CSV table of C-alpha atoms and ligand atoms in Angstrom, one decimal:
chain,number,residue,atom,x,y,z
A,11,MET,CA,79.9,73.5,87.3
A,12,ASP,CA,77.2,75.9,88.2
A,13,LEU,CA,77.5,79.3,89.7
A,14,LYS,CA,77.0,78.2,93.2
A,15,ASP,CA,80.0,75.9,92.9
A,16,LEU,CA,82.0,78.6,91.4
A,17,TYR,CA,81.3,80.9,94.3
A,18,ARG,CA,81.9,78.2,96.9
A,19,ASP,CA,85.3,77.6,95.3
A,20,VAL,CA,86.3,81.3,95.6
A,21,ILE,CA,85.4,81.3,99.1
A,22,VAL,CA,87.3,78.0,99.9
A,23,ASP,CA,90.4,79.2,98.1
A,24,HIS,CA,90.4,82.5,99.7
A,25,ASN,CA,90.1,81.1,103.1
A,26,ARG,CA,92.8,78.4,102.7
A,27,ASN,CA,95.1,80.9,100.9
A,28,PRO,CA,94.3,84.4,102.1
A,29,ARG,CA,95.7,87.2,99.9
A,30,ASN,CA,97.5,90.1,101.5
A,31,PHE,CA,97.6,88.4,104.9
A,32,GLY,CA,99.9,89.9,107.5
A,33,LYS,CA,100.8,93.2,109.1
A,34,LEU,CA,101.5,96.2,106.9
A,35,GLU,CA,104.4,97.9,108.4
A,36,ALA,CA,104.2,101.7,108.6
A,37,ALA,CA,100.6,101.6,107.4
A,38,ASP,CA,98.9,104.9,106.9
A,39,SER,CA,95.9,103.8,108.6
A,40,HIS,CA,94.5,100.7,110.4
A,41,ALA,CA,91.4,99.7,112.2
A,42,GLU,CA,90.2,96.7,114.2
A,43,GLY,CA,86.9,94.9,113.7
A,44,HIS,CA,85.1,92.3,115.9
A,45,ASN,CA,82.1,90.2,115.3
A,46,PRO,CA,80.9,88.9,118.6
A,47,LEU,CA,78.3,86.8,117.2
A,48,CYS,CA,80.9,84.6,115.6
A,49,GLY,CA,84.1,85.4,117.2
A,50,ASP,CA,85.7,86.9,114.0
A,51,ARG,CA,88.5,89.4,114.7
A,52,LEU,CA,90.6,91.3,112.3
A,53,THR,CA,92.8,94.2,111.8
A,54,LEU,CA,92.8,95.9,108.5
A,55,TYR,CA,95.9,98.0,107.3
A,56,VAL,CA,95.9,100.4,104.4
A,57,ASN,CA,98.5,102.6,102.6
A,58,PHE,CA,97.5,105.6,100.4
A,59,ASP,CA,98.8,107.0,97.3
A,60,GLY,CA,97.1,110.4,97.4
A,61,ASP,CA,93.3,109.6,97.6
A,62,ARG,CA,93.9,106.0,96.3
A,63,ILE,CA,94.5,102.8,98.3
A,64,ARG,CA,98.0,101.7,97.3
A,65,GLU,CA,98.2,98.6,99.6
A,66,ALA,CA,95.7,96.8,101.9
A,67,LYS,CA,96.4,93.9,104.2
A,68,PHE,CA,94.8,92.1,107.1
A,69,GLU,CA,95.5,89.8,109.9
A,70,GLY,CA,93.4,88.1,112.4
A,71,SER,CA,91.4,85.0,112.9
A,72,GLY,CA,87.9,84.0,112.0
A,73,CYS,CA,85.5,81.7,110.2
A,74,ALA,CA,86.0,80.8,106.6
A,75,ILE,CA,83.6,83.4,105.4
A,76,SER,CA,85.2,86.3,107.4
A,77,VAL,CA,88.8,85.4,106.3
A,78,ALA,CA,87.7,84.8,102.5
A,79,SER,CA,85.8,88.2,102.5
A,80,ALA,CA,88.7,90.1,103.9
A,81,SER,CA,91.2,88.4,101.4
A,82,LEU,CA,88.7,89.2,98.5
A,83,LEU,CA,88.4,92.9,99.9
A,84,THR,CA,92.1,93.5,100.0
A,85,GLU,CA,92.4,92.5,96.4
A,86,ALA,CA,89.5,94.5,95.2
A,87,VAL,CA,90.3,97.8,96.8
A,88,LYS,CA,93.8,98.2,95.6
A,89,GLY,CA,94.1,101.2,93.4
A,90,LYS,CA,90.6,102.5,94.2
A,91,SER,CA,89.8,105.9,95.5
A,92,ARG,CA,87.8,106.5,98.7
A,93,GLU,CA,84.8,107.4,96.6
A,94,GLU,CA,85.0,104.2,94.6
A,95,VAL,CA,85.5,102.1,97.8
A,96,ARG,CA,82.3,103.8,99.2
A,97,ARG,CA,80.4,102.8,96.2
A,98,LEU,CA,81.7,99.2,96.2
A,99,PHE,CA,80.8,99.0,99.9
A,100,ASP,CA,77.2,100.0,99.1
A,101,GLN,CA,77.0,97.3,96.3
A,102,ILE,CA,78.5,94.6,98.7
A,103,HIS,CA,76.0,95.6,101.3
A,104,ALA,CA,73.2,95.3,98.9
A,105,LEU,CA,74.5,92.0,97.6
A,106,LEU,CA,74.7,90.5,101.1
A,107,THR,CA,71.3,91.8,102.3
A,108,GLN,CA,68.9,91.9,99.5
A,109,HIS,CA,67.7,89.0,97.3
A,110,ASP,CA,66.6,91.3,94.5
A,111,ALA,CA,69.7,93.6,94.7
A,112,ASP,CA,70.3,95.6,91.7
A,113,VAL,CA,74.0,94.7,91.6
A,114,ASP,CA,76.2,94.2,88.5
A,115,LEU,CA,77.6,90.7,89.5
A,116,ALA,CA,80.0,90.6,86.5
A,117,GLY,CA,81.4,94.0,87.4
A,118,LEU,CA,82.1,92.8,90.9
A,119,GLY,CA,84.5,90.1,89.6
A,120,LYS,CA,85.4,87.5,92.5
A,121,LEU,CA,83.5,89.6,95.0
A,122,ALA,CA,80.3,88.2,93.4
A,123,ALA,CA,81.1,85.0,95.3
A,124,LEU,CA,79.9,86.9,98.5
A,125,SER,CA,76.3,86.7,97.1
A,126,GLY,CA,76.2,83.1,98.2
A,127,VAL,CA,76.3,84.3,101.8
A,128,ARG,CA,72.9,85.9,101.7
A,129,GLU,CA,71.4,82.3,101.8
A,130,PHE,CA,72.8,82.3,105.3
A,131,PRO,CA,71.5,85.3,107.2
A,132,ALA,CA,73.5,84.4,110.4
A,133,ARG,CA,76.8,84.8,108.4
A,134,VAL,CA,76.2,88.2,106.9
A,135,LYS,CA,78.0,90.0,109.6
A,136,CYS,CA,81.1,87.6,109.0
A,137,ALA,CA,81.2,88.8,105.4
A,138,SER,CA,80.6,92.5,106.2
A,139,LEU,CA,82.9,92.8,109.1
A,140,CYS,CA,86.0,93.5,106.9
A,141,TRP,CA,84.0,96.2,105.0
A,142,HIS,CA,83.0,98.0,108.2
A,143,THR,CA,86.5,97.9,109.3
A,144,LEU,CA,87.8,99.3,106.1
A,145,ASN,CA,85.2,102.2,106.5
A,146,ALA,CA,86.8,102.8,109.8
A,147,ALA,CA,90.3,102.7,108.6
A,148,LEU,CA,89.4,105.2,105.8
A,149,SER,CA,87.9,107.6,108.3
A,150,ASN,CA,90.7,107.2,110.7
A,151,ALA,CA,88.3,106.0,113.5
A,152,THR,CA,90.0,105.3,116.7
A,153,GLN,CA,87.2,103.0,118.2
A,154,PRO,CA,87.4,99.4,117.2
A,155,VAL,CA,84.4,98.3,115.0
A,156,SER,CA,82.0,95.9,116.3
A,157,THR,CA,79.1,94.4,114.3
A,158,GLU,CA,76.9,94.4,117.4
B,4,ZN,ZN1,82.3,84.4,111.3
């Protein structure tokens, strides 16, 4: 099995069985995101423990990549501080948009599967929607996020 198959399997798995899917009751913060290009919609909920994310959940509907990306995100950001999340966001953004991105794939764990998305520029916004939405939730933005 080569790396591409492995990445595809991660996306398929997280689309079929999204982790942390559902509403987080009494969330400390939440934000809504919409990608009109594809029709993806999601709401992201976070609970904090001081500066760190204690819990992250999401609900909504969208294409396989948007759901898998949100599922991977909720697993990846648990326990991370706002600063760590900001750095992770920068890495994911580079991974999705730059072919020669200087990103430590091994350090990203399962999130490295998102690198396959850059072969499909039209789907980059599907994968990045949840990350923009998380940013909004972290900054307590009141406006829904749109990728347009
Ligand atoms: Zn999509």
